[in-house]
CSV table of C-alpha atoms and ligand atoms in Angstrom, one decimal:
chain,number,residue,atom,x,y,z
A,688,MET,CA,79.1,21.1,85.4
A,689,LYS,CA,77.2,22.4,88.5
A,690,THR,CA,74.7,21.0,90.8
A,691,LEU,CA,72.6,22.8,93.2
A,692,ILE,CA,71.1,21.0,96.5
A,693,VAL,CA,67.9,22.5,98.1
A,694,TYR,CA,66.6,20.8,101.1
A,695,GLY,CA,63.9,21.2,103.9
A,696,THR,CA,64.0,20.2,107.2
A,697,ARG,CA,62.5,20.0,110.3
A,698,TYR,CA,64.6,18.0,112.4
A,699,GLY,CA,67.7,17.8,110.6
A,700,THR,CA,67.5,14.5,108.5
A,701,ALA,CA,67.1,15.6,105.1
A,702,ALA,CA,70.1,18.5,105.7
A,703,GLU,CA,72.3,15.0,106.2
A,704,ILE,CA,70.9,13.3,103.6
A,705,ALA,CA,71.4,16.2,101.4
A,706,GLU,CA,75.1,16.6,102.6
A,707,GLU,CA,76.0,13.1,102.1
A,708,ILE,CA,74.4,13.6,97.9
A,709,GLY,CA,76.5,16.7,97.7
A,710,LYS,CA,79.8,14.8,99.0
A,711,THR,CA,79.4,11.9,96.9
A,712,ILE,CA,78.7,14.2,93.6
A,713,GLU,CA,81.7,16.4,94.6
A,714,ASN,CA,83.9,13.4,94.7
A,715,LYS,CA,83.1,12.7,91.1
A,716,GLY,CA,84.3,16.3,90.2
A,717,ILE,CA,81.3,18.3,90.0
A,718,GLU,CA,81.1,21.4,91.8
A,719,VAL,CA,78.0,21.5,94.1
A,720,ASP,CA,76.1,24.4,96.2
A,721,LEU,CA,74.0,23.2,99.0
A,722,ILE,CA,71.2,25.5,100.3
A,723,ASP,CA,68.3,25.1,103.1
A,724,SER,CA,65.0,26.0,101.1
A,725,ARG,CA,64.6,28.9,103.7
A,726,SER,CA,67.3,30.9,102.0
A,727,THR,CA,66.4,30.2,98.3
A,728,LYS,CA,64.3,34.0,98.3
A,729,ASN,CA,65.0,35.0,94.9
A,730,TYR,CA,68.3,32.7,94.3
A,731,ASP,CA,69.1,32.6,90.8
A,732,ILE,CA,69.6,29.0,89.7
A,733,SER,CA,70.1,29.7,85.8
A,734,HIS,CA,74.1,28.5,85.9
A,735,TYR,CA,73.3,24.9,87.6
A,736,ASP,CA,73.4,21.8,84.9
A,737,MET,CA,71.1,20.1,87.9
A,738,VAL,CA,68.9,21.0,90.7
A,739,ILE,CA,68.1,17.9,93.2
A,740,VAL,CA,65.4,19.3,96.1
A,741,GLY,CA,64.6,17.5,99.1
A,742,SER,CA,62.4,17.6,102.3
A,743,GLY,CA,61.5,15.6,105.1
A,744,ILE,CA,58.1,15.0,105.2
A,745,LYS,CA,55.5,15.9,108.2
A,746,ILE,CA,51.9,14.7,108.2
A,747,GLY,CA,51.9,13.9,104.7
A,748,LYS,CA,53.6,17.6,103.5
A,749,TRP,CA,57.1,19.0,102.4
A,750,THR,CA,58.4,21.9,104.0
A,751,LYS,CA,56.9,25.3,103.1
A,752,GLY,CA,60.6,26.7,101.6
A,753,SER,CA,61.2,23.6,99.7
A,754,LEU,CA,57.7,23.4,97.9
A,755,LYS,CA,58.1,27.5,97.8
A,756,PHE,CA,61.1,26.8,95.6
A,757,LEU,CA,60.0,24.4,93.2
A,758,GLU,CA,56.9,26.6,92.9
A,759,ASP,CA,59.5,29.8,92.2
A,760,ASN,CA,61.2,28.2,90.0
A,761,LYS,CA,58.8,26.1,88.2
A,762,SER,CA,60.0,27.8,84.2
A,763,ALA,CA,63.7,28.1,85.2
A,764,LEU,CA,63.7,23.9,86.3
A,765,SER,CA,62.2,23.3,82.9
A,766,ASP,CA,65.4,23.1,80.9
A,767,LYS,CA,67.4,21.2,83.7
A,768,LYS,CA,67.8,18.1,84.7
A,769,VAL,CA,65.8,17.9,88.1
A,770,ALA,CA,65.8,15.4,91.1
A,771,LEU,CA,63.4,14.9,93.9
A,772,PHE,CA,63.7,13.1,97.2
A,773,VAL,CA,62.3,12.7,100.5
A,774,THR,CA,63.2,11.5,104.0
A,775,CYS,CA,60.1,10.1,105.7
A,776,GLY,CA,58.7,7.0,107.9
A,777,ALA,CA,57.1,5.7,105.1
A,778,ALA,CA,60.5,4.7,103.6
A,779,ASN,CA,61.2,2.4,106.6
A,780,MET,CA,58.7,-0.4,106.1
A,781,GLU,CA,58.1,-2.5,102.7
A,782,GLU,CA,54.4,-2.2,103.3
A,783,THR,CA,54.3,1.5,103.0
A,784,ILE,CA,56.9,2.6,100.5
A,785,ALA,CA,54.5,2.6,97.4
A,786,GLU,CA,52.5,4.7,99.0
A,787,GLY,CA,55.2,7.3,99.9
A,788,GLN,CA,56.6,7.1,96.7
A,789,GLU,CA,53.1,8.1,94.8
A,790,LYS,CA,52.2,10.9,97.8
A,791,TYR,CA,55.6,12.5,98.9
A,792,LEU,CA,57.2,12.3,95.1
A,793,ASP,CA,54.9,11.6,92.3
A,794,GLU,CA,52.2,14.0,93.5
A,795,VAL,CA,54.7,16.9,94.1
A,796,ALA,CA,56.4,16.0,90.7
A,797,GLU,CA,53.4,16.4,89.2
A,798,LYS,CA,52.3,19.3,90.6
A,799,TYR,CA,55.5,21.2,90.6
A,800,LEU,CA,57.4,20.2,87.7
A,801,SER,CA,56.6,20.7,84.4
A,802,ASN,CA,59.3,17.8,83.1
A,803,LYS,CA,59.6,14.8,84.6
A,804,PRO,CA,62.6,14.3,87.3
A,805,VAL,CA,65.6,12.3,86.0
A,806,ALA,CA,65.5,10.5,89.7
A,807,MET,CA,63.3,10.3,92.8
A,808,GLY,CA,64.7,9.0,96.1
A,809,LEU,CA,62.4,7.6,98.9
A,810,PHE,CA,65.1,7.6,101.7
A,811,GLY,CA,64.1,6.4,105.5
A,812,SER,CA,63.9,8.4,108.5
A,813,ILE,CA,65.3,8.6,112.3
A,814,TYR,CA,63.3,7.2,115.0
A,815,ASP,CA,64.4,8.5,118.5
A,816,PRO,CA,62.3,8.0,121.4
A,817,ASN,CA,65.0,10.5,123.4
A,818,ALA,CA,65.4,13.5,120.8
A,819,LYS,CA,64.5,17.0,122.1
A,820,HIS,CA,62.9,18.3,118.9
A,821,GLY,CA,59.7,19.5,120.6
A,822,LEU,CA,56.3,18.3,121.6
A,823,MET,CA,54.9,17.6,118.0
A,824,TYR,CA,58.1,15.2,117.5
A,825,LYS,CA,57.7,13.3,120.8
A,826,LEU,CA,53.8,13.1,120.3
A,827,ALA,CA,54.5,11.6,117.0
A,828,THR,CA,57.2,9.3,118.2
A,829,LYS,CA,55.4,8.2,120.9
A,830,PHE,CA,51.8,7.6,119.4
A,831,ILE,CA,52.2,6.9,116.2
A,832,ILE,CA,55.7,5.8,115.2
A,833,LYS,CA,56.5,3.8,118.4
A,834,LYS,CA,52.9,1.6,118.0
A,835,GLY,CA,53.9,0.8,114.7
A,836,LEU,CA,57.3,-0.4,115.6
A,837,ASP,CA,56.2,-2.4,118.7
A,838,LYS,CA,53.8,-4.3,116.5
A,839,GLN,CA,56.8,-5.6,114.7
A,840,GLY,CA,58.3,-6.7,117.8
A,841,ILE,CA,61.1,-3.8,117.0
A,842,ASN,CA,63.2,-2.5,120.2
A,843,THR,CA,61.9,0.9,120.6
A,844,SER,CA,64.0,2.0,123.5
A,845,LYS,CA,66.9,3.0,121.3
A,846,ARG,CA,67.4,5.5,118.3
A,847,ILE,CA,67.0,3.6,114.9
A,848,ASP,CA,68.7,5.2,112.0
A,849,TYR,CA,66.5,3.8,109.0
A,850,ARG,CA,68.7,5.5,106.6
A,851,ASP,CA,70.7,3.3,104.2
A,852,TRP,CA,73.7,5.3,103.0
A,853,ASP,CA,74.9,2.9,100.8
A,854,GLU,CA,71.7,3.3,98.7
A,855,ILE,CA,72.0,7.2,99.3
A,856,ARG,CA,75.6,7.2,98.0
A,857,THR,CA,74.5,4.9,94.9
A,858,TRP,CA,71.6,7.3,94.0
A,859,ALA,CA,73.7,10.5,94.1
A,860,PHE,CA,76.6,8.7,92.2
A,861,ASN,CA,74.2,7.9,89.6
A,862,LEU,CA,72.7,11.4,89.1
A,863,ALA,CA,76.4,12.5,89.2
A,864,ASN,CA,77.1,10.1,86.0
A,865,MET,CA,74.0,12.0,84.3
A,866,LEU,CA,76.0,15.2,84.1
A,867,GLU,CA,79.4,13.1,82.4
B,2171,LIG,C1,55.3,15.1,113.8
B,2171,LIG,C2,55.7,14.1,112.8
B,2171,LIG,C3,54.8,14.1,111.8
B,2171,LIG,C4,55.5,13.1,110.4
B,2171,LIG,N1,54.5,12.8,109.7
B,2171,LIG,C5,55.0,11.6,108.8
B,2171,LIG,C6,54.1,11.5,107.6
B,2171,LIG,O1,52.8,12.2,107.6
B,2171,LIG,N2,54.4,10.7,106.7
B,2171,LIG,C7,55.4,9.9,106.7
B,2171,LIG,O2,56.3,9.2,106.0
B,2171,LIG,N3,56.6,10.3,107.9
B,2171,LIG,C8,56.1,11.2,108.9
B,2171,LIG,N4,57.3,11.6,109.8
B,2171,LIG,C9,58.7,11.1,109.7
B,2171,LIG,C10,59.6,12.0,109.2
B,2171,LIG,O3,58.9,12.3,107.7
B,2171,LIG,C11,61.0,11.7,109.3
B,2171,LIG,O4,61.1,11.9,110.6
B,2171,LIG,C12,61.7,12.6,108.4
B,2171,LIG,O5,63.2,12.2,108.4
B,2171,LIG,C13,62.1,14.1,108.8
B,2171,LIG,O6,62.5,14.9,107.9
B,2171,LIG,P1,63.6,16.1,108.3
B,2171,LIG,O7,64.2,15.5,109.6
B,2171,LIG,O8,64.4,16.4,107.7
B,2171,LIG,O9,62.7,17.0,108.7
B,2171,LIG,C14,56.4,12.2,110.8
B,2171,LIG,C15,57.6,13.0,111.8
B,2171,LIG,C16,56.9,13.5,112.8
B,2171,LIG,C17,57.7,13.7,113.8
């Protein structure tokens, strides 16, 4: 049994989630290959039983590389177990989870997959007022994300990691069970 995990990331969050998913599946005795979607050109996925594809979200969008992977492999993916995940700000708050699920997972599955995914994971993100990720990150953090957190009375002076690692591991564990 072999699993491929392809991730698209801009700030590293999806990469860390993909790694943890990979470790969890490997711990169940399943072979895992983990690759950045930017390195998937002409990648042969024929020998995988399951393919997990995930991305961070920026202004409503997956990374170009991860979408290109889905597009390029649409027919090859049709006879495999496919799971999708995203990490996004929408997952951090109860009120925006349903919208995130619909826009970043349901719509992508509908558009890029010919079969229904076996699982879809909407995972939290990181708020980091001191991260050095460039101007766009800085502006979004200061003027959009911080404002939302301030409104909820959350202390925005420090980094907050909204990823629920138990949830992520459980999600991966359940995927591994599907291969047994
Ligand atoms: C410039 C910018 C735009 C973002 N746009 C969205 C968005 O439209 N929707 C959302 O839910 N989260 C948004 N986020 C939060 C990211 O999706 C989140 O930080 C994610 O974990 C990033 O994943 P990555 O580090 O793998 O790229 C945005 C973050 C930044 C910095």
